[in-house]
Amino acid sequence: MCGRYASTRSPQELAPLFQVPDVPAKETLAPNWNVAPTDDVWAVLERSPRGEEDGDTVQRELRPLRWGLVPSWAKDVKVGARMINARVETVHAKPAYRRAFARRRCLLPADGFYEWEQIKDPATGKARKQPYFIHPQDEQVMALAGLYEYWRDPAVQRDDDPAAWLMTCTIITTEAIDAAGRVHPRMPLALTPDHYDAWLDPGHQGPDELRALLGQPAQGHLRARPVSTAVNSVRNNGPQLLDEHPT
């Protein structure tokens, strides 16, 4: 799975990387070295302008989404905390994800992600979980493959009230390889820049073709370094979380 990651680039840095024409003017997120489920995260997506959902025109946007997908039919937003990941093997068929996989795909920019390995503490002899930060060797931004969905809050009366709609997302995962595989059996999937357009295009709906776009993060060129257990607490944040820490 992918349960924590780092996303510290500003909208001004991300927009040109993903060919987003307009940088968000009002909606801003602070750099986050410890992104956790239910946090708002930057996402790149394409959708039709309001009122033209069935039209041919789509716009590429960079906007905050809440991490943890809430299906449109969910009765409560709390279900999102359990739906932070979608397995690539079944994402096209699962009721919670298949509609989003067909039409509402996104990219989630990340500096890297955290995974935990069960090890024996040499000081105590007891088992403990050692966190690792896994990132591209060249330090480039990772474009994690994701899905997004709309959820209508029944407590809000008017459809045109911004508070009536919640946009949420999930990260697609696969079996881990390379550095990530030595730490945890699952890892997030990523896309290379030449596949961004096809993945984001809501008119591109062939499941097999879409799955073929998904690749290894950083094309398998990943580095895993042990970091402090401070990352275990969502209350901790800051660049010091990425510092290498002896196991």
JSON list of C-alpha atoms in Angstrom, two decimals:
[
{"chain": "A", "resi": 1, "resn": "MET", "atom": "CA", "xyz": [0.00, 0.00, 0.00]},
{"chain": "A", "resi": 2, "resn": "CYS", "atom": "CA", "xyz": [0.92, 3.67, 0.01]},
{"chain": "A", "resi": 3, "resn": "GLY", "atom": "CA", "xyz": [-0.12, 5.21, 3.31]},
{"chain": "A", "resi": 4, "resn": "ARG", "atom": "CA", "xyz": [2.13, 8.26, 3.54]},
{"chain": "A", "resi": 5, "resn": "TYR", "atom": "CA", "xyz": [4.05, 10.36, 1.05]},
{"chain": "A", "resi": 6, "resn": "ALA", "atom": "CA", "xyz": [5.78, 13.70, 0.64]},
{"chain": "A", "resi": 7, "resn": "SER", "atom": "CA", "xyz": [4.56, 16.48, -1.64]},
{"chain": "A", "resi": 8, "resn": "THR", "atom": "CA", "xyz": [6.46, 19.72, -1.20]},
{"chain": "A", "resi": 9, "resn": "ARG", "atom": "CA", "xyz": [6.53, 21.39, -4.63]},
{"chain": "A", "resi": 10, "resn": "SER", "atom": "CA", "xyz": [4.60, 24.63, -5.05]},
{"chain": "A", "resi": 11, "resn": "PRO", "atom": "CA", "xyz": [1.86, 25.15, -7.66]},
{"chain": "A", "resi": 12, "resn": "GLN", "atom": "CA", "xyz": [4.27, 27.41, -9.52]},
{"chain": "A", "resi": 13, "resn": "GLU", "atom": "CA", "xyz": [6.72, 24.49, -9.81]},
{"chain": "A", "resi": 14, "resn": "LEU", "atom": "CA", "xyz": [4.10, 21.86, -10.63]},
{"chain": "A", "resi": 15, "resn": "ALA", "atom": "CA", "xyz": [2.06, 23.70, -13.27]},
{"chain": "A", "resi": 16, "resn": "PRO", "atom": "CA", "xyz": [4.75, 23.75, -16.00]},
{"chain": "A", "resi": 17, "resn": "LEU", "atom": "CA", "xyz": [5.78, 20.15, -15.26]},
{"chain": "A", "resi": 18, "resn": "PHE", "atom": "CA", "xyz": [2.26, 18.95, -15.99]},
{"chain": "A", "resi": 19, "resn": "GLN", "atom": "CA", "xyz": [1.38, 21.56, -18.64]},
{"chain": "A", "resi": 20, "resn": "VAL", "atom": "CA", "xyz": [-1.34, 23.13, -16.50]},
{"chain": "A", "resi": 21, "resn": "PRO", "atom": "CA", "xyz": [-2.16, 26.49, -18.12]},
{"chain": "A", "resi": 22, "resn": "ASP", "atom": "CA", "xyz": [-3.35, 28.33, -15.00]},
{"chain": "A", "resi": 23, "resn": "VAL", "atom": "CA", "xyz": [-1.71, 28.28, -11.59]},
{"chain": "A", "resi": 24, "resn": "PRO", "atom": "CA", "xyz": [-4.30, 28.25, -8.77]},
{"chain": "A", "resi": 25, "resn": "ALA", "atom": "CA", "xyz": [-4.63, 31.79, -7.46]},
{"chain": "A", "resi": 26, "resn": "LYS", "atom": "CA", "xyz": [-6.59, 31.22, -4.24]},
{"chain": "A", "resi": 27, "resn": "GLU", "atom": "CA", "xyz": [-6.39, 27.55, -3.29]},
{"chain": "A", "resi": 28, "resn": "THR", "atom": "CA", "xyz": [-2.93, 26.89, -1.86]},
{"chain": "A", "resi": 29, "resn": "LEU", "atom": "CA", "xyz": [-1.49, 23.99, 0.11]},
{"chain": "A", "resi": 30, "resn": "ALA", "atom": "CA", "xyz": [1.60, 24.23, 2.27]},
{"chain": "A", "resi": 31, "resn": "PRO", "atom": "CA", "xyz": [4.54, 21.91, 1.53]},
{"chain": "A", "resi": 32, "resn": "ASN", "atom": "CA", "xyz": [3.83, 18.58, 3.23]},
{"chain": "A", "resi": 33, "resn": "TRP", "atom": "CA", "xyz": [6.56, 16.11, 4.17]},
{"chain": "A", "resi": 34, "resn": "ASN", "atom": "CA", "xyz": [4.10, 13.75, 5.87]},
{"chain": "A", "resi": 35, "resn": "VAL", "atom": "CA", "xyz": [0.96, 13.51, 3.73]},
{"chain": "A", "resi": 36, "resn": "ALA", "atom": "CA", "xyz": [-1.57, 11.30, 5.51]},
{"chain": "A", "resi": 37, "resn": "PRO", "atom": "CA", "xyz": [-5.03, 9.93, 4.61]},
{"chain": "A", "resi": 38, "resn": "THR", "atom": "CA", "xyz": [-7.79, 12.60, 4.60]},
{"chain": "A", "resi": 39, "resn": "ASP", "atom": "CA", "xyz": [-5.23, 15.37, 3.95]},
{"chain": "A", "resi": 40, "resn": "ASP", "atom": "CA", "xyz": [-5.79, 17.68, 1.01]},
{"chain": "A", "resi": 41, "resn": "VAL", "atom": "CA", "xyz": [-3.23, 17.01, -1.74]},
{"chain": "A", "resi": 42, "resn": "TRP", "atom": "CA", "xyz": [-2.37, 18.49, -5.12]},
{"chain": "A", "resi": 43, "resn": "ALA", "atom": "CA", "xyz": [-3.85, 16.64, -8.08]},
{"chain": "A", "resi": 44, "resn": "VAL", "atom": "CA", "xyz": [-3.64, 17.16, -11.84]},
{"chain": "A", "resi": 45, "resn": "LEU", "atom": "CA", "xyz": [-6.85, 16.31, -13.69]},
{"chain": "A", "resi": 46, "resn": "GLU", "atom": "CA", "xyz": [-8.88, 17.14, -16.78]},
{"chain": "A", "resi": 47, "resn": "ARG", "atom": "CA", "xyz": [-12.60, 17.88, -16.70]},
{"chain": "A", "resi": 48, "resn": "SER", "atom": "CA", "xyz": [-15.25, 19.83, -18.59]},
{"chain": "A", "resi": 49, "resn": "PRO", "atom": "CA", "xyz": [-16.14, 23.35, -17.39]},
{"chain": "A", "resi": 50, "resn": "ARG", "atom": "CA", "xyz": [-19.13, 23.63, -15.06]},
{"chain": "A", "resi": 51, "resn": "GLY", "atom": "CA", "xyz": [-22.33, 23.25, -17.04]},
{"chain": "A", "resi": 52, "resn": "GLU", "atom": "CA", "xyz": [-20.56, 21.51, -19.92]},
{"chain": "A", "resi": 53, "resn": "GLU", "atom": "CA", "xyz": [-19.98, 18.09, -18.39]},
{"chain": "A", "resi": 54, "resn": "ASP", "atom": "CA", "xyz": [-21.19, 16.33, -21.52]},
{"chain": "A", "resi": 55, "resn": "GLY", "atom": "CA", "xyz": [-19.24, 18.56, -23.90]},
{"chain": "A", "resi": 56, "resn": "ASP", "atom": "CA", "xyz": [-16.05, 17.88, -25.82]},
{"chain": "A", "resi": 57, "resn": "THR", "atom": "CA", "xyz": [-14.05, 20.65, -24.13]},
{"chain": "A", "resi": 58, "resn": "VAL", "atom": "CA", "xyz": [-11.87, 19.68, -21.19]},
{"chain": "A", "resi": 59, "resn": "GLN", "atom": "CA", "xyz": [-9.53, 21.79, -19.10]},
{"chain": "A", "resi": 60, "resn": "ARG", "atom": "CA", "xyz": [-6.40, 20.62, -17.30]},
{"chain": "A", "resi": 61, "resn": "GLU", "atom": "CA", "xyz": [-6.34, 21.77, -13.70]},
{"chain": "A", "resi": 62, "resn": "LEU", "atom": "CA", "xyz": [-4.12, 21.64, -10.65]},
{"chain": "A", "resi": 63, "resn": "ARG", "atom": "CA", "xyz": [-6.37, 21.53, -7.61]},
{"chain": "A", "resi": 64, "resn": "PRO", "atom": "CA", "xyz": [-6.54, 20.20, -4.05]},
{"chain": "A", "resi": 65, "resn": "LEU", "atom": "CA", "xyz": [-8.38, 16.94, -3.46]},
{"chain": "A", "resi": 66, "resn": "ARG", "atom": "CA", "xyz": [-8.94, 15.04, -0.22]},
{"chain": "A", "resi": 67, "resn": "TRP", "atom": "CA", "xyz": [-6.92, 11.80, -0.10]},
{"chain": "A", "resi": 68, "resn": "GLY", "atom": "CA", "xyz": [-9.25, 8.85, 0.47]},
{"chain": "A", "resi": 69, "resn": "LEU", "atom": "CA", "xyz": [-11.83, 8.22, -2.23]},
{"chain": "A", "resi": 70, "resn": "VAL", "atom": "CA", "xyz": [-15.49, 8.57, -1.26]},
{"chain": "A", "resi": 71, "resn": "PRO", "atom": "CA", "xyz": [-17.76, 6.91, -3.87]},
{"chain": "A", "resi": 72, "resn": "SER", "atom": "CA", "xyz": [-20.72, 8.97, -5.04]},
{"chain": "A", "resi": 73, "resn": "TRP", "atom": "CA", "xyz": [-23.09, 6.43, -3.45]},
{"chain": "A", "resi": 74, "resn": "ALA", "atom": "CA", "xyz": [-21.40, 6.45, -0.03]},
{"chain": "A", "resi": 75, "resn": "LYS", "atom": "CA", "xyz": [-23.59, 7.47, 2.90]},
{"chain": "A", "resi": 76, "resn": "ASP", "atom": "CA", "xyz": [-20.71, 8.97, 4.87]},
{"chain": "A", "resi": 77, "resn": "VAL", "atom": "CA", "xyz": [-17.34, 10.54, 4.05]},
{"chain": "A", "resi": 78, "resn": "LYS", "atom": "CA", "xyz": [-15.67, 8.37, 6.70]},
{"chain": "A", "resi": 79, "resn": "VAL", "atom": "CA", "xyz": [-15.39, 5.52, 4.18]},
{"chain": "A", "resi": 80, "resn": "GLY", "atom": "CA", "xyz": [-12.68, 7.52, 2.42]},
{"chain": "A", "resi": 81, "resn": "ALA", "atom": "CA", "xyz": [-10.13, 6.85, 5.16]},
{"chain": "A", "resi": 82, "resn": "ARG", "atom": "CA", "xyz": [-10.22, 3.17, 4.16]},
{"chain": "A", "resi": 83, "resn": "MET", "atom": "CA", "xyz": [-9.99, 3.84, 0.41]},
{"chain": "A", "resi": 84, "resn": "ILE", "atom": "CA", "xyz": [-6.64, 5.56, 0.03]},
{"chain": "A", "resi": 85, "resn": "ASN", "atom": "CA", "xyz": [-5.34, 2.87, -2.36]},
{"chain": "A", "resi": 86, "resn": "ALA", "atom": "CA", "xyz": [-6.81, 0.92, -5.28]},
{"chain": "A", "resi": 87, "resn": "ARG", "atom": "CA", "xyz": [-5.12, -2.25, -6.51]},
{"chain": "A", "resi": 88, "resn": "VAL", "atom": "CA", "xyz": [-4.23, -2.13, -10.22]},
{"chain": "A", "resi": 89, "resn": "GLU", "atom": "CA", "xyz": [-5.20, -5.79, -10.55]},
{"chain": "A", "resi": 90, "resn": "THR", "atom": "CA", "xyz": [-8.87, -5.07, -9.75]},
{"chain": "A", "resi": 91, "resn": "VAL", "atom": "CA", "xyz": [-9.37, -1.28, -10.05]},
{"chain": "A", "resi": 92, "resn": "HIS", "atom": "CA", "xyz": [-11.24, -1.54, -13.35]},
{"chain": "A", "resi": 93, "resn": "ALA", "atom": "CA", "xyz": [-13.81, -3.96, -11.89]},
{"chain": "A", "resi": 94, "resn": "LYS", "atom": "CA", "xyz": [-14.38, -2.92, -8.24]},
{"chain": "A", "resi": 95, "resn": "PRO", "atom": "CA", "xyz": [-17.71, -1.07, -7.81]},
{"chain": "A", "resi": 96, "resn": "ALA", "atom": "CA", "xyz": [-16.06, 1.69, -5.76]},
{"chain": "A", "resi": 97, "resn": "TYR", "atom": "CA", "xyz": [-13.49, 2.49, -8.45]},
{"chain": "A", "resi": 98, "resn": "ARG", "atom": "CA", "xyz": [-14.62, 1.32, -11.89]},
{"chain": "A", "resi": 99, "resn": "ARG", "atom": "CA", "xyz": [-16.55, 4.46, -12.87]},
{"chain": "A", "resi": 100, "resn": "ALA", "atom": "CA", "xyz": [-13.69, 6.69, -11.78]},
{"chain": "A", "resi": 101, "resn": "PHE", "atom": "CA", "xyz": [-11.18, 4.47, -13.59]},
{"chain": "A", "resi": 102, "resn": "ALA", "atom": "CA", "xyz": [-13.17, 4.91, -16.79]},
{"chain": "A", "resi": 103, "resn": "ARG", "atom": "CA", "xyz": [-13.63, 8.68, -16.64]},
{"chain": "A", "resi": 104, "resn": "ARG", "atom": "CA", "xyz": [-12.01, 10.39, -13.65]},
{"chain": "A", "resi": 105, "resn": "ARG", "atom": "CA", "xyz": [-8.28, 9.75, -13.54]},
{"chain": "A", "resi": 106, "resn": "CYS", "atom": "CA", "xyz": [-5.68, 12.06, -12.06]},
{"chain": "A", "resi": 107, "resn": "LEU", "atom": "CA", "xyz": [-1.99, 12.43, -11.27]},
{"chain": "A", "resi": 108, "resn": "LEU", "atom": "CA", "xyz": [-0.78, 13.05, -7.72]},
{"chain": "A", "resi": 109, "resn": "PRO", "atom": "CA", "xyz": [2.62, 14.79, -7.64]},
{"chain": "A", "resi": 110, "resn": "ALA", "atom": "CA", "xyz": [4.98, 13.40, -5.00]},
{"chain": "A", "resi": 111, "resn": "ASP", "atom": "CA", "xyz": [8.61, 13.71, -3.98]},
{"chain": "A", "resi": 112, "resn": "GLY", "atom": "CA", "xyz": [8.54, 10.13, -2.75]},
{"chain": "A", "resi": 113, "resn": "PHE", "atom": "CA", "xyz": [6.63, 7.81, -0.45]},
{"chain": "A", "resi": 114, "resn": "TYR", "atom": "CA", "xyz": [7.12, 6.07, 2.90]},
{"chain": "A", "resi": 115, "resn": "GLU", "atom": "CA", "xyz": [6.97, 2.37, 3.65]},
{"chain": "A", "resi": 116, "resn": "TRP", "atom": "CA", "xyz": [7.68, 0.40, 6.81]},
{"chain": "A", "resi": 117, "resn": "GLU", "atom": "CA", "xyz": [9.77, -2.76, 7.23]},
{"chain": "A", "resi": 118, "resn": "GLN", "atom": "CA", "xyz": [9.47, -5.11, 10.18]},
{"chain": "A", "resi": 119, "resn": "ILE", "atom": "CA", "xyz": [12.92, -5.50, 11.76]},
{"chain": "A", "resi": 120, "resn": "LYS", "atom": "CA", "xyz": [14.41, -6.65, 15.06]},
{"chain": "A", "resi": 121, "resn": "ASP", "atom": "CA", "xyz": [15.64, -3.81, 17.24]},
{"chain": "A", "resi": 122, "resn": "PRO", "atom": "CA", "xyz": [19.29, -4.63, 18.08]},
{"chain": "A", "resi": 123, "resn": "ALA", "atom": "CA", "xyz": [19.01, -2.80, 21.40]},
{"chain": "A", "resi": 124, "resn": "THR", "atom": "CA", "xyz": [15.95, -4.60, 22.73]},
{"chain": "A", "resi": 125, "resn": "GLY", "atom": "CA", "xyz": [15.69, -7.71, 20.56]},
{"chain": "A", "resi": 126, "resn": "LYS", "atom": "CA", "xyz": [12.02, -6.88, 19.93]},
{"chain": "A", "resi": 127, "resn": "ALA", "atom": "CA", "xyz": [10.35, -6.47, 16.53]},
{"chain": "A", "resi": 128, "resn": "ARG", "atom": "CA", "xyz": [9.58, -2.96, 15.38]},
{"chain": "A", "resi": 129, "resn": "LYS", "atom": "CA", "xyz": [8.66, -1.17, 12.17]},
{"chain": "A", "resi": 130, "resn": "GLN", "atom": "CA", "xyz": [11.42, 0.85, 10.51]},
{"chain": "A", "resi": 131, "resn": "PRO", "atom": "CA", "xyz": [10.22, 3.60, 8.15]},
{"chain": "A", "resi": 132, "resn": "TYR", "atom": "CA", "xyz": [11.93, 4.21, 4.80]},
{"chain": "A", "resi": 133, "resn": "PHE", "atom": "CA", "xyz": [11.60, 7.10, 2.39]},
{"chain": "A", "resi": 134, "resn": "ILE", "atom": "CA", "xyz": [11.53, 5.78, -1.19]},
{"chain": "A", "resi": 135, "resn": "HIS", "atom": "CA", "xyz": [12.17, 8.27, -3.97]},
{"chain": "A", "resi": 136, "resn": "PRO", "atom": "CA", "xyz": [13.57, 8.61, -7.51]},
{"chain": "A", "resi": 137, "resn": "GLN", "atom": "CA", "xyz": [17.35, 8.58, -7.64]},
{"chain": "A", "resi": 138, "resn": "ASP", "atom": "CA", "xyz": [17.32, 11.73, -9.78]},
{"chain": "A", "resi": 139, "resn": "GLU", "atom": "CA", "xyz": [15.00, 13.54, -7.31]},
{"chain": "A", "resi": 140, "resn": "GLN", "atom": "CA", "xyz": [12.44, 14.27, -10.04]},
{"chain": "A", "resi": 141, "resn": "VAL", "atom": "CA", "xyz": [8.75, 14.63, -9.23]},
{"chain": "A", "resi": 142, "resn": "MET", "atom": "CA", "xyz": [6.81, 11.38, -9.25]},
{"chain": "A", "resi": 143, "resn": "ALA", "atom": "CA", "xyz": [3.42, 11.41, -11.01]},
{"chain": "A", "resi": 144, "resn": "LEU", "atom": "CA", "xyz": [1.46, 8.86, -9.01]},
{"chain": "A", "resi": 145, "resn": "ALA", "atom": "CA", "xyz": [-1.52, 7.38, -10.83]},
{"chain": "A", "resi": 146, "resn": "GLY", "atom": "CA", "xyz": [-4.78, 8.21, -9.12]},
{"chain": "A", "resi": 147, "resn": "LEU", "atom": "CA", "xyz": [-8.54, 8.38, -9.48]},
{"chain": "A", "resi": 148, "resn": "TYR", "atom": "CA", "xyz": [-10.91, 11.06, -8.26]},
{"chain": "A", "resi": 149, "resn": "GLU", "atom": "CA", "xyz": [-14.60, 11.16, -7.45]},
{"chain": "A", "resi": 150, "resn": "TYR", "atom": "CA", "xyz": [-17.39, 13.58, -6.47]},
{"chain": "A", "resi": 151, "resn": "TRP", "atom": "CA", "xyz": [-19.48, 13.14, -3.34]},
{"chain": "A", "resi": 152, "resn": "ARG", "atom": "CA", "xyz": [-22.66, 15.13, -2.75]},
{"chain": "A", "resi": 153, "resn": "ASP", "atom": "CA", "xyz": [-23.21, 16.19, 0.85]},
{"chain": "A", "resi": 154, "resn": "PRO", "atom": "CA", "xyz": [-26.94, 15.63, 1.54]},
{"chain": "A", "resi": 155, "resn": "ALA", "atom": "CA", "xyz": [-26.81, 18.16, 4.39]},
{"chain": "A", "resi": 156, "resn": "VAL", "atom": "CA", "xyz": [-26.30, 21.02, 1.90]},
{"chain": "A", "resi": 157, "resn": "GLN", "atom": "CA", "xyz": [-29.50, 22.00, 0.09]},
{"chain": "A", "resi": 158, "resn": "ARG", "atom": "CA", "xyz": [-28.28, 23.81, -3.03]},
{"chain": "A", "resi": 159, "resn": "ASP", "atom": "CA", "xyz": [-26.29, 22.04, -5.76]},
{"chain": "A", "resi": 160, "resn": "ASP", "atom": "CA", "xyz": [-24.51, 25.29, -6.65]},
{"chain": "A", "resi": 161, "resn": "ASP", "atom": "CA", "xyz": [-23.18, 25.73, -3.12]},
{"chain": "A", "resi": 162, "resn": "PRO", "atom": "CA", "xyz": [-19.43, 24.83, -3.18]},
{"chain": "A", "resi": 163, "resn": "ALA", "atom": "CA", "xyz": [-19.90, 23.14, 0.19]},
{"chain": "A", "resi": 164, "resn": "ALA", "atom": "CA", "xyz": [-22.28, 20.65, -1.43]},
{"chain": "A", "resi": 165, "resn": "TRP", "atom": "CA", "xyz": [-19.50, 18.80, -3.24]},
{"chain": "A", "resi": 166, "resn": "LEU", "atom": "CA", "xyz": [-16.44, 17.00, -1.96]},
{"chain": "A", "resi": 167, "resn": "MET", "atom": "CA", "xyz": [-13.72, 15.86, -4.37]},
{"chain": "A", "resi": 168, "resn": "THR", "atom": "CA", "xyz": [-11.61, 12.94, -3.19]},
{"chain": "A", "resi": 169, "resn": "CYS", "atom": "CA", "xyz": [-8.88, 10.73, -4.64]},
{"chain": "A", "resi": 170, "resn": "THR", "atom": "CA", "xyz": [-7.09, 7.40, -4.31]},
{"chain": "A", "resi": 171, "resn": "ILE", "atom": "CA", "xyz": [-3.65, 6.11, -5.37]},
{"chain": "A", "resi": 172, "resn": "ILE", "atom": "CA", "xyz": [-3.31, 3.04, -7.59]},
{"chain": "A", "resi": 173, "resn": "THR", "atom": "CA", "xyz": [-0.82, 0.44, -6.33]},
{"chain": "A", "resi": 174, "resn": "THR", "atom": "CA", "xyz": [0.92, -2.67, -7.64]},
{"chain": "A", "resi": 175, "resn": "GLU", "atom": "CA", "xyz": [3.38, -5.33, -6.53]},
{"chain": "A", "resi": 176, "resn": "ALA", "atom": "CA", "xyz": [6.62, -3.71, -5.42]},
{"chain": "A", "resi": 177, "resn": "ILE", "atom": "CA", "xyz": [9.96, -4.16, -7.13]},
{"chain": "A", "resi": 178, "resn": "ASP", "atom": "CA", "xyz": [13.43, -2.63, -6.93]},
{"chain": "A", "resi": 179, "resn": "ALA", "atom": "CA", "xyz": [14.20, -0.71, -3.72]},
{"chain": "A", "resi": 180, "resn": "ALA", "atom": "CA", "xyz": [10.56, -0.57, -2.68]},
{"chain": "A", "resi": 181, "resn": "GLY", "atom": "CA", "xyz": [10.19, -4.35, -2.90]},
{"chain": "A", "resi": 182, "resn": "ARG", "atom": "CA", "xyz": [12.89, -4.87, -0.30]},
{"chain": "A", "resi": 183, "resn": "VAL", "atom": "CA", "xyz": [10.80, -2.91, 2.18]},
{"chain": "A", "resi": 184, "resn": "HIS", "atom": "CA", "xyz": [7.12, -3.63, 1.41]},
{"chain": "A", "resi": 185, "resn": "PRO", "atom": "CA", "xyz": [5.25, -5.91, -1.03]},
{"chain": "A", "resi": 186, "resn": "ARG", "atom": "CA", "xyz": [3.13, -3.08, -2.54]},
{"chain": "A", "resi": 187, "resn": "MET", "atom": "CA", "xyz": [3.98, 0.31, -4.00]},
{"chain": "A", "resi": 188, "resn": "PRO", "atom": "CA", "xyz": [2.25, 3.13, -5.90]},
{"chain": "A", "resi": 189, "resn": "LEU", "atom": "CA", "xyz": [2.18, 3.19, -9.69]},
{"chain": "A", "resi": 190, "resn": "ALA", "atom": "CA", "xyz": [3.42, 6.16, -11.68]},
{"chain": "A", "resi": 191, "resn": "LEU", "atom": "CA", "xyz": [3.29, 7.57, -15.18]},
{"chain": "A", "resi": 192, "resn": "THR", "atom": "CA", "xyz": [6.00, 8.91, -17.43]},
{"chain": "A", "resi": 193, "resn": "PRO", "atom": "CA", "xyz": [5.43, 12.33, -19.08]},
{"chain": "A", "resi": 194, "resn": "ASP", "atom": "CA", "xyz": [4.68, 10.77, -22.47]},
{"chain": "A", "resi": 195, "resn": "HIS", "atom": "CA", "xyz": [1.63, 9.04, -20.93]},
{"chain": "A", "resi": 196, "resn": "TYR", "atom": "CA", "xyz": [0.17, 12.01, -19.03]},
{"chain": "A", "resi": 197, "resn": "ASP", "atom": "CA", "xyz": [-2.17, 13.12, -21.82]},
{"chain": "A", "resi": 198, "resn": "ALA", "atom": "CA", "xyz": [-3.72, 9.70, -22.45]},
{"chain": "A", "resi": 199, "resn": "TRP", "atom": "CA", "xyz": [-4.18, 8.97, -18.74]},
{"chain": "A", "resi": 200, "resn": "LEU", "atom": "CA", "xyz": [-5.85, 12.30, -17.96]},
{"chain": "A", "resi": 201, "resn": "ASP", "atom": "CA", "xyz": [-8.09, 12.34, -21.04]},
{"chain": "A", "resi": 202, "resn": "PRO", "atom": "CA", "xyz": [-11.63, 11.46, -19.82]},
{"chain": "A", "resi": 203, "resn": "GLY", "atom": "CA", "xyz": [-12.51, 10.33, -23.33]},
{"chain": "A", "resi": 204, "resn": "HIS", "atom": "CA", "xyz": [-9.87, 7.58, -23.21]},
{"chain": "A", "resi": 205, "resn": "GLN", "atom": "CA", "xyz": [-11.79, 4.69, -21.61]},
{"chain": "A", "resi": 206, "resn": "GLY", "atom": "CA", "xyz": [-10.34, 1.35, -22.73]},
{"chain": "A", "resi": 207, "resn": "PRO", "atom": "CA", "xyz": [-9.40, -0.56, -19.53]},
{"chain": "A", "resi": 208, "resn": "ASP", "atom": "CA", "xyz": [-6.57, -2.57, -21.11]},
{"chain": "A", "resi": 209, "resn": "GLU", "atom": "CA", "xyz": [-5.07, 0.47, -22.83]},
{"chain": "A", "resi": 210, "resn": "LEU", "atom": "CA", "xyz": [-5.31, 2.52, -19.65]},
{"chain": "A", "resi": 211, "resn": "ARG", "atom": "CA", "xyz": [-3.62, -0.16, -17.54]},
{"chain": "A", "resi": 212, "resn": "ALA", "atom": "CA", "xyz": [-0.85, -0.36, -20.14]},
{"chain": "A", "resi": 213, "resn": "LEU", "atom": "CA", "xyz": [0.01, 3.29, -19.41]},
{"chain": "A", "resi": 214, "resn": "LEU", "atom": "CA", "xyz": [0.87, 2.55, -15.79]},
{"chain": "A", "resi": 215, "resn": "GLY", "atom": "CA", "xyz": [4.52, 1.95, -15.00]},
{"chain": "A", "resi": 216, "resn": "GLN", "atom": "CA", "xyz": [7.06, 1.63, -12.24]},
{"chain": "A", "resi": 217, "resn": "PRO", "atom": "CA", "xyz": [7.79, 4.80, -10.25]},
{"chain": "A", "resi": 218, "resn": "ALA", "atom": "CA", "xyz": [10.89, 6.44, -11.73]},
{"chain": "A", "resi": 219, "resn": "GLN", "atom": "CA", "xyz": [11.01, 3.47, -14.14]},
{"chain": "A", "resi": 220, "resn": "GLY", "atom": "CA", "xyz": [12.38, 1.36, -11.30]},
{"chain": "A", "resi": 221, "resn": "HIS", "atom": "CA", "xyz": [15.27, 3.72, -10.46]},
{"chain": "A", "resi": 222, "resn": "LEU", "atom": "CA", "xyz": [14.37, 4.21, -6.82]},
{"chain": "A", "resi": 223, "resn": "ARG", "atom": "CA", "xyz": [16.37, 4.71, -3.66]},
{"chain": "A", "resi": 224, "resn": "ALA", "atom": "CA", "xyz": [15.17, 3.70, -0.19]},
{"chain": "A", "resi": 225, "resn": "ARG", "atom": "CA", "xyz": [16.75, 5.27, 2.87]},
{"chain": "A", "resi": 226, "resn": "PRO", "atom": "CA", "xyz": [15.87, 4.67, 6.52]},
{"chain": "A", "resi": 227, "resn": "VAL", "atom": "CA", "xyz": [14.35, 7.68, 8.26]},
{"chain": "A", "resi": 228, "resn": "SER", "atom": "CA", "xyz": [13.33, 8.56, 11.78]},
{"chain": "A", "resi": 229, "resn": "THR", "atom": "CA", "xyz": [10.26, 7.01, 13.39]},
{"chain": "A", "resi": 230, "resn": "ALA", "atom": "CA", "xyz": [9.07, 10.60, 13.85]},
{"chain": "A", "resi": 231, "resn": "VAL", "atom": "CA", "xyz": [7.21, 10.12, 10.57]},
{"chain": "A", "resi": 232, "resn": "ASN", "atom": "CA", "xyz": [4.97, 7.59, 12.32]},
{"chain": "A", "resi": 233, "resn": "SER", "atom": "CA", "xyz": [3.00, 10.46, 13.89]},
{"chain": "A", "resi": 234, "resn": "VAL", "atom": "CA", "xyz": [0.89, 12.61, 11.58]},
{"chain": "A", "resi": 235, "resn": "ARG", "atom": "CA", "xyz": [1.56, 15.51, 13.95]},
{"chain": "A", "resi": 236, "resn": "ASN", "atom": "CA", "xyz": [5.20, 15.62, 12.81]},
{"chain": "A", "resi": 237, "resn": "ASN", "atom": "CA", "xyz": [6.13, 17.46, 9.64]},
{"chain": "A", "resi": 238, "resn": "GLY", "atom": "CA", "xyz": [9.08, 19.24, 8.07]},
{"chain": "A", "resi": 239, "resn": "PRO", "atom": "CA", "xyz": [12.09, 18.47, 5.87]},
{"chain": "A", "resi": 240, "resn": "GLN", "atom": "CA", "xyz": [13.90, 16.73, 8.75]},
{"chain": "A", "resi": 241, "resn": "LEU", "atom": "CA", "xyz": [11.60, 13.74, 8.23]},
{"chain": "A", "resi": 242, "resn": "LEU", "atom": "CA", "xyz": [13.50, 12.95, 5.00]},
{"chain": "A", "resi": 243, "resn": "ASP", "atom": "CA", "xyz": [16.92, 12.87, 6.70]},
{"chain": "A", "resi": 244, "resn": "GLU", "atom": "CA", "xyz": [18.67, 9.50, 6.67]},
{"chain": "A", "resi": 245, "resn": "HIS", "atom": "CA", "xyz": [18.50, 7.85, 10.08]},
{"chain": "A", "resi": 246, "resn": "PRO", "atom": "CA", "xyz": [20.45, 4.79, 11.23]},
{"chain": "A", "resi": 247, "resn": "THR", "atom": "CA", "xyz": [18.35, 1.66, 11.78]}
]
